[in-house]
Amino acid sequence: MSNTYFRVHPSINFSRVGVSEDYYLAPETAAGKLVDKQNGIFGGLPIKTGTENTPIEASDLRDSQQNPKRQAARFRIYAYDTPQSVYPSADPGREVKIGDVVNGKTIKDIVWQVHLANKKANNYTITSANKEEEGIFAYEDGKTPPVRNETLIPGNPSNPERLTKLVIDAGPRALSASTNGAATLHFNATTPATYTDNTGNICHVTHYPFSFPSDHFGTFNPRGLIDTLGEMTIEANTGRLIVLGGYGRASGIVEDGKPPALNDAIDNDKWFDDTSDGPVTATIVFNDGSTASVVHGWVVCTDPGFAPQTRNVVSTWDDAFSTWVEQLNLIPAMHANGSYNTNYTASFDEHVMPVFHGALLQRWNTNLPSAGVNGHNFVASIKPSDNPKEKIPNLKSLIRDPNNPQENSEGVKMPLALGDAMKSFLSLTPTQYFLLMQWYDGKSVAAAPVIGFGEQLDQVVLENCLGGRYSPGIDLTFIVRDVNLYVQQWQGETGPFRINMQPLDYSNVTSGQPFLQEGYVPLRTVAVEPGDLCKFMSLPWHTDYNSCATHTPDPNPSGNNTLYWSWPAQRPVNVYPADQCTYSNGKWNLGGQVFSVRGNEGQGTHSDYPQQEGRYQCYFDFVQNWQKVGFVIQGTQIPDGKGGNYGKDKFLEVASLFTTDGQTVEPWPTSEIPGYVPPDNCGPA
């Protein structure tokens, strides 16, 4: 089988937490891309369970008990007949399943293996000790930020006691598609740990050191005990792998009979959550008893996606792609020897339109004024046949140049959103900006490059995730810009965009000793273990989601008090509820715009200070009520009860469990009012 190469796709996929046992599948089309140009239908919607690509509707988001469903990550195996030398691959590959014949041999079985863990509580804080360095900058020159939970268990993340007590480790699970196809394996402490050996046999790991918070501490569990990180199963009739994550729970360590404080947006000691990540590997077994290994993938189980069709102007894909183009020689015709080729031909559909569509769609999650809405609609109406300099003669003065540090603090430019890593405002990636300028200078074609479906999955999954603003982020974070995260020698069997996985020898498990170690550290060459991707995110995730509505920039330009949006594509700030629309003359009309997070429970969300609106005043209240947040989807997926739907020209909130009290939001710009003081006694009782 030496002339056939097998790879898991997507290279990285995302499961998302929910409350329900039910689930739908992760999107396999990119958010913000027109998947049906004739009818104006946008992609990025999750897929109905048990279907190939049928998008969900409004009624699929919650179960019969009104609990939000989880999103499952689906993985496939593709075969390639030649080693990869260019990107996109010249060989588009083909999906293989049980019963398929490869080089005269029939695939008898596919044995999948997944290992999930959460290392958040044993990682470093998001910012440096002096609060002046953030993201990748905090790891330069051999530095690291302070560790989380230093007062609870002193030492660095390699301390065995910290590894034992602060890492949630569910261990590995292996599942045979042919013999265990109907089985579901849970990532809890009562399901035996299993792994696949190099002959495709499933082996049991006796005495695996499972670790969950309640094994080591008395815990406060406001929405249930963290006793699982999810489960894995095999999709019926296909042999594809399905991985589900946790239930959106957060647990705190009880001391002196009291739960811990929850008062920071991103770093809360003595807290855990049930997000996770880990490698996805597979072994193919043929009818003659021979086997073939499959290049691994990775699964990340993270926050819910409340606006799945809304593209970020800068996505995780854009950041990862720019890193690969500039530092890993992905497309030498575009970038080589430290510079971009100004003769390179951009693609309007692939490189330009996604930026404009991101601007168009985010208007449904923000409180743009009418002039802003018109401007976003205008750029989204641009066609590949238009003359760019006639259509937008002042484009270069409108778009923030990522190569010019001075423009980091110019809030009047686009994109109109907050930046990260000590930058006040969001910029396109250098690669995005280069390709946009190529189009503007008349060096583009309409059509997108031809790319095989396996590599399409690698791309579209990351296009559905947040980029640009990693403070710390919501799906992945600044580590996607670090080449040490990836297998850098990608040409050949591996292909690009693969996590640099640490091989794990489960035959060496020692009872009572932690199996996982500190693992990956940014700007170092240590390989990546389970739990190493999610550990750079907020702890728990709920506090960051609650706080990331609107803010002044950080650093804030002198004299500025205007509020800007953090993550409007992933975390809607202002929405139009479908049930507030009115019907007249055969057409649905928008109602008023309200805050997506608008509950009255606990301390509630209302504030006289604009910078505090659209979020709970106490972080703990969002931990209790996050599952009530609604979803923003295209009107075509929302039946209107009149035999039709709300239309392709609207993206509306559905399935919210919050009461809409009629109070609508003011159009941007809104301004910070000084003097805000957090409420007293704010936290778990």
PDB file of N, CA, C and O in Angstrom, residues 62 306 545-546 571-572 575 577 579-580 594-601 604-605 614-616 621-622 624-631 653-661:
ATOM      1  N   ARG A  62     -33.078  23.232  19.333  1.00  0.00           N
ATOM      2  CA  ARG A  62     -33.352  22.791  20.704  1.00  0.00           C
ATOM      3  C   ARG A  62     -34.136  21.483  20.671  1.00  0.00           C
ATOM      4  O   ARG A  62     -34.812  21.177  19.687  1.00  0.00           O
ATOM      5  N   PHE A 306     -23.613  30.557  18.243  1.00  0.00           N
ATOM      6  CA  PHE A 306     -24.949  31.143  18.249  1.00  0.00           C
ATOM      7  C   PHE A 306     -25.277  31.915  16.971  1.00  0.00           C
ATOM      8  O   PHE A 306     -26.401  32.400  16.833  1.00  0.00           O
ATOM      9  N   TYR A 545     -17.331  34.905  27.271  1.00  0.00           N
ATOM     10  CA  TYR A 545     -18.474  35.101  26.389  1.00  0.00           C
ATOM     11  C   TYR A 545     -19.365  36.215  26.929  1.00  0.00           C
ATOM     12  O   TYR A 545     -19.818  37.089  26.178  1.00  0.00           O
ATOM     13  N   ASN A 546     -19.627  36.205  28.219  1.00  0.00           N
ATOM     14  CA  ASN A 546     -20.498  37.226  28.807  1.00  0.00           C
ATOM     15  C   ASN A 546     -19.919  38.622  28.624  1.00  0.00           C
ATOM     16  O   ASN A 546     -20.643  39.560  28.300  1.00  0.00           O
ATOM     17  N   ARG A 571     -20.379  35.838  18.782  1.00  0.00           N
ATOM     18  CA  ARG A 571     -21.124  36.219  19.979  1.00  0.00           C
ATOM     19  C   ARG A 571     -22.009  37.414  19.613  1.00  0.00           C
ATOM     20  O   ARG A 571     -21.625  38.572  19.763  1.00  0.00           O
ATOM     21  N   PRO A 572     -23.205  37.156  19.046  1.00  0.00           N
ATOM     22  CA  PRO A 572     -24.067  38.268  18.631  1.00  0.00           C
ATOM     23  C   PRO A 572     -24.310  39.245  19.780  1.00  0.00           C
ATOM     24  O   PRO A 572     -24.571  38.835  20.911  1.00  0.00           O
ATOM     25  N   VAL A 575     -29.553  41.869  18.033  1.00  0.00           N
ATOM     26  CA  VAL A 575     -30.220  40.945  17.111  1.00  0.00           C
ATOM     27  C   VAL A 575     -31.643  41.415  16.819  1.00  0.00           C
ATOM     28  O   VAL A 575     -32.229  42.212  17.557  1.00  0.00           O
ATOM     29  N   PRO A 577     -35.151  39.675  16.666  1.00  0.00           N
ATOM     30  CA  PRO A 577     -35.898  38.439  16.900  1.00  0.00           C
ATOM     31  C   PRO A 577     -36.954  38.215  15.823  1.00  0.00           C
ATOM     32  O   PRO A 577     -37.665  39.140  15.421  1.00  0.00           O
ATOM     33  N   ASP A 579     -39.682  36.660  16.158  1.00  0.00           N
ATOM     34  CA  ASP A 579     -41.036  36.827  16.693  1.00  0.00           C
ATOM     35  C   ASP A 579     -41.415  38.286  16.918  1.00  0.00           C
ATOM     36  O   ASP A 579     -42.532  38.584  17.332  1.00  0.00           O
ATOM     37  N   GLN A 580     -40.504  39.209  16.627  1.00  0.00           N
ATOM     38  CA  GLN A 580     -40.824  40.637  16.694  1.00  0.00           C
ATOM     39  C   GLN A 580     -41.071  41.233  15.306  1.00  0.00           C
ATOM     40  O   GLN A 580     -41.384  42.423  15.190  1.00  0.00           O
ATOM     41  N   VAL A 594     -32.728  44.149  19.632  1.00  0.00           N
ATOM     42  CA  VAL A 594     -32.549  43.991  21.071  1.00  0.00           C
ATOM     43  C   VAL A 594     -31.188  43.344  21.335  1.00  0.00           C
ATOM     44  O   VAL A 594     -30.510  42.882  20.420  1.00  0.00           O
ATOM     45  N   PHE A 595     -30.800  43.300  22.596  1.00  0.00           N
ATOM     46  CA  PHE A 595     -29.564  42.618  22.965  1.00  0.00           C
ATOM     47  C   PHE A 595     -29.777  41.110  22.927  1.00  0.00           C
ATOM     48  O   PHE A 595     -30.804  40.599  23.375  1.00  0.00           O
ATOM     49  N   SER A 596     -28.784  40.400  22.430  1.00  0.00           N
ATOM     50  CA  SER A 596     -28.857  38.944  22.397  1.00  0.00           C
ATOM     51  C   SER A 596     -28.895  38.369  23.804  1.00  0.00           C
ATOM     52  O   SER A 596     -29.672  37.460  24.094  1.00  0.00           O
ATOM     53  N   VAL A 597     -28.068  38.895  24.701  1.00  0.00           N
ATOM     54  CA  VAL A 597     -28.082  38.502  26.113  1.00  0.00           C
ATOM     55  C   VAL A 597     -28.873  39.567  26.856  1.00  0.00           C
ATOM     56  O   VAL A 597     -28.434  40.720  26.967  1.00  0.00           O
ATOM     57  N   ARG A 598     -30.058  39.197  27.356  1.00  0.00           N
ATOM     58  CA  ARG A 598     -30.969  40.209  27.907  1.00  0.00           C
ATOM     59  C   ARG A 598     -31.780  39.677  29.082  1.00  0.00           C
ATOM     60  O   ARG A 598     -32.933  40.059  29.300  1.00  0.00           O
ATOM     61  N   GLY A 599     -31.221  38.806  29.853  1.00  0.00           N
ATOM     62  CA  GLY A 599     -31.979  38.201  30.947  1.00  0.00           C
ATOM     63  C   GLY A 599     -32.137  39.098  32.156  1.00  0.00           C
ATOM     64  O   GLY A 599     -31.334  39.997  32.410  1.00  0.00           O
ATOM     65  N   ASN A 600     -33.160  38.831  32.948  1.00  0.00           N
ATOM     66  CA  ASN A 600     -33.414  39.552  34.193  1.00  0.00           C
ATOM     67  C   ASN A 600     -33.056  38.726  35.420  1.00  0.00           C
ATOM     68  O   ASN A 600     -33.281  39.157  36.546  1.00  0.00           O
ATOM     69  N   GLU A 601     -32.534  37.503  35.222  1.00  0.00           N
ATOM     70  CA  GLU A 601     -32.234  36.628  36.339  1.00  0.00           C
ATOM     71  C   GLU A 601     -31.019  37.135  37.108  1.00  0.00           C
ATOM     72  O   GLU A 601     -30.122  37.751  36.558  1.00  0.00           O
ATOM     73  N   GLY A 604     -29.177  40.424  36.656  1.00  0.00           N
ATOM     74  CA  GLY A 604     -29.737  40.866  35.387  1.00  0.00           C
ATOM     75  C   GLY A 604     -28.718  41.484  34.462  1.00  0.00           C
ATOM     76  O   GLY A 604     -27.531  41.596  34.762  1.00  0.00           O
ATOM     77  N   THR A 605     -29.203  41.916  33.288  1.00  0.00           N
ATOM     78  CA  THR A 605     -28.313  42.472  32.270  1.00  0.00           C
ATOM     79  C   THR A 605     -28.462  43.978  32.102  1.00  0.00           C
ATOM     80  O   THR A 605     -27.589  44.608  31.507  1.00  0.00           O
ATOM     81  N   GLY A 614     -26.077  44.441  27.461  1.00  0.00           N
ATOM     82  CA  GLY A 614     -25.925  43.266  26.621  1.00  0.00           C
ATOM     83  C   GLY A 614     -25.136  42.151  27.269  1.00  0.00           C
ATOM     84  O   GLY A 614     -24.644  41.253  26.581  1.00  0.00           O
ATOM     85  N   ARG A 615     -25.011  42.169  28.584  1.00  0.00           N
ATOM     86  CA  ARG A 615     -24.300  41.128  29.331  1.00  0.00           C
ATOM     87  C   ARG A 615     -24.852  41.110  30.753  1.00  0.00           C
ATOM     88  O   ARG A 615     -25.431  42.089  31.231  1.00  0.00           O
ATOM     89  N   TYR A 616     -24.663  40.005  31.444  1.00  0.00           N
ATOM     90  CA  TYR A 616     -25.023  39.949  32.857  1.00  0.00           C
ATOM     91  C   TYR A 616     -24.024  40.755  33.670  1.00  0.00           C
ATOM     92  O   TYR A 616     -22.822  40.741  33.392  1.00  0.00           O
ATOM     93  N   ASP A 621     -24.149  34.725  36.850  1.00  0.00           N
ATOM     94  CA  ASP A 621     -25.502  34.674  36.298  1.00  0.00           C
ATOM     95  C   ASP A 621     -25.495  34.158  34.866  1.00  0.00           C
ATOM     96  O   ASP A 621     -26.452  33.513  34.428  1.00  0.00           O
ATOM     97  N   PHE A 622     -24.424  34.422  34.125  1.00  0.00           N
ATOM     98  CA  PHE A 622     -24.356  33.855  32.779  1.00  0.00           C
ATOM     99  C   PHE A 622     -24.049  32.362  32.827  1.00  0.00           C
ATOM    100  O   PHE A 622     -24.553  31.598  32.002  1.00  0.00           O
ATOM    101  N   GLN A 624     -25.248  30.402  34.853  1.00  0.00           N
ATOM    102  CA  GLN A 624     -26.556  29.813  35.115  1.00  0.00           C
ATOM    103  C   GLN A 624     -27.511  29.910  33.941  1.00  0.00           C
ATOM    104  O   GLN A 624     -28.447  29.100  33.830  1.00  0.00           O
ATOM    105  N   ASN A 625     -27.314  30.870  33.052  1.00  0.00           N
ATOM    106  CA  ASN A 625     -28.344  31.179  32.057  1.00  0.00           C
ATOM    107  C   ASN A 625     -27.872  31.170  30.612  1.00  0.00           C
ATOM    108  O   ASN A 625     -28.640  31.538  29.714  1.00  0.00           O
ATOM    109  N   TRP A 626     -26.648  30.720  30.328  1.00  0.00           N
ATOM    110  CA  TRP A 626     -26.129  30.775  28.972  1.00  0.00           C
ATOM    111  C   TRP A 626     -26.995  30.004  27.990  1.00  0.00           C
ATOM    112  O   TRP A 626     -27.075  30.353  26.804  1.00  0.00           O
ATOM    113  N   GLN A 627     -27.626  28.941  28.458  1.00  0.00           N
ATOM    114  CA  GLN A 627     -28.394  28.066  27.571  1.00  0.00           C
ATOM    115  C   GLN A 627     -29.657  28.742  27.032  1.00  0.00           C
ATOM    116  O   GLN A 627     -30.316  28.193  26.145  1.00  0.00           O
ATOM    117  N   LYS A 628     -29.978  29.942  27.516  1.00  0.00           N
ATOM    118  CA  LYS A 628     -31.163  30.657  27.039  1.00  0.00           C
ATOM    119  C   LYS A 628     -30.884  31.522  25.807  1.00  0.00           C
ATOM    120  O   LYS A 628     -31.826  32.020  25.176  1.00  0.00           O
ATOM    121  N   VAL A 629     -29.615  31.715  25.468  1.00  0.00           N
ATOM    122  CA  VAL A 629     -29.258  32.575  24.337  1.00  0.00           C
ATOM    123  C   VAL A 629     -29.837  32.000  23.045  1.00  0.00           C
ATOM    124  O   VAL A 629     -29.843  30.784  22.826  1.00  0.00           O
ATOM    125  N   GLY A 630     -30.337  32.881  22.177  1.00  0.00           N
ATOM    126  CA  GLY A 630     -30.904  32.464  20.908  1.00  0.00           C
ATOM    127  C   GLY A 630     -29.855  32.361  19.818  1.00  0.00           C
ATOM    128  O   GLY A 630     -28.674  32.669  20.010  1.00  0.00           O
ATOM    129  N   PHE A 631     -30.302  31.927  18.630  1.00  0.00           N
ATOM    130  CA  PHE A 631     -29.431  31.683  17.484  1.00  0.00           C
ATOM    131  C   PHE A 631     -29.834  32.604  16.336  1.00  0.00           C
ATOM    132  O   PHE A 631     -31.024  32.841  16.109  1.00  0.00           O
ATOM    133  N   GLU A 653     -32.944  36.274  14.905  1.00  0.00           N
ATOM    134  CA  GLU A 653     -32.778  35.457  16.101  1.00  0.00           C
ATOM    135  C   GLU A 653     -33.989  34.558  16.301  1.00  0.00           C
ATOM    136  O   GLU A 653     -35.133  34.999  16.221  1.00  0.00           O
ATOM    137  N   VAL A 654     -33.707  33.284  16.562  1.00  0.00           N
ATOM    138  CA  VAL A 654     -34.747  32.300  16.881  1.00  0.00           C
ATOM    139  C   VAL A 654     -34.305  31.525  18.107  1.00  0.00           C
ATOM    140  O   VAL A 654     -33.142  31.539  18.496  1.00  0.00           O
ATOM    141  N   ALA A 655     -35.268  30.843  18.713  1.00  0.00           N
ATOM    142  CA  ALA A 655     -35.017  29.889  19.806  1.00  0.00           C
ATOM    143  C   ALA A 655     -34.378  30.533  21.023  1.00  0.00           C
ATOM    144  O   ALA A 655     -33.709  29.850  21.812  1.00  0.00           O
ATOM    145  N   SER A 656     -34.563  31.821  21.233  1.00  0.00           N
ATOM    146  CA  SER A 656     -34.110  32.443  22.469  1.00  0.00           C
ATOM    147  C   SER A 656     -35.122  32.138  23.574  1.00  0.00           C
ATOM    148  O   SER A 656     -36.334  32.149  23.343  1.00  0.00           O
ATOM    149  N   LEU A 657     -34.625  31.880  24.775  1.00  0.00           N
ATOM    150  CA  LEU A 657     -35.496  31.666  25.931  1.00  0.00           C
ATOM    151  C   LEU A 657     -35.572  32.903  26.809  1.00  0.00           C
ATOM    152  O   LEU A 657     -36.169  32.869  27.884  1.00  0.00           O
ATOM    153  N   PHE A 658     -34.966  33.994  26.360  1.00  0.00           N
ATOM    154  CA  PHE A 658     -35.081  35.255  27.078  1.00  0.00           C
ATOM    155  C   PHE A 658     -36.383  35.954  26.710  1.00  0.00           C
ATOM    156  O   PHE A 658     -36.867  35.849  25.580  1.00  0.00           O
ATOM    157  N   THR A 659     -36.925  36.691  27.640  1.00  0.00           N
ATOM    158  CA  THR A 659     -38.108  37.505  27.382  1.00  0.00           C
ATOM    159  C   THR A 659     -37.688  38.803  26.703  1.00  0.00           C
ATOM    160  O   THR A 659     -36.707  39.441  27.104  1.00  0.00           O
ATOM    161  N   THR A 660     -38.401  39.180  25.658  1.00  0.00           N
ATOM    162  CA  THR A 660     -38.153  40.455  24.986  1.00  0.00           C
ATOM    163  C   THR A 660     -39.120  41.481  25.557  1.00  0.00           C
ATOM    164  O   THR A 660     -40.332  41.368  25.398  1.00  0.00           O
ATOM    165  N   ASP A 661     -38.573  42.472  26.269  1.00  0.00           N
ATOM    166  CA  ASP A 661     -39.430  43.421  26.994  1.00  0.00           C
ATOM    167  C   ASP A 661     -39.777  44.659  26.187  1.00  0.00           C
ATOM    168  O   ASP A 661     -40.399  45.587  26.701  1.00  0.00           O
TER     169      ASP A 661
END
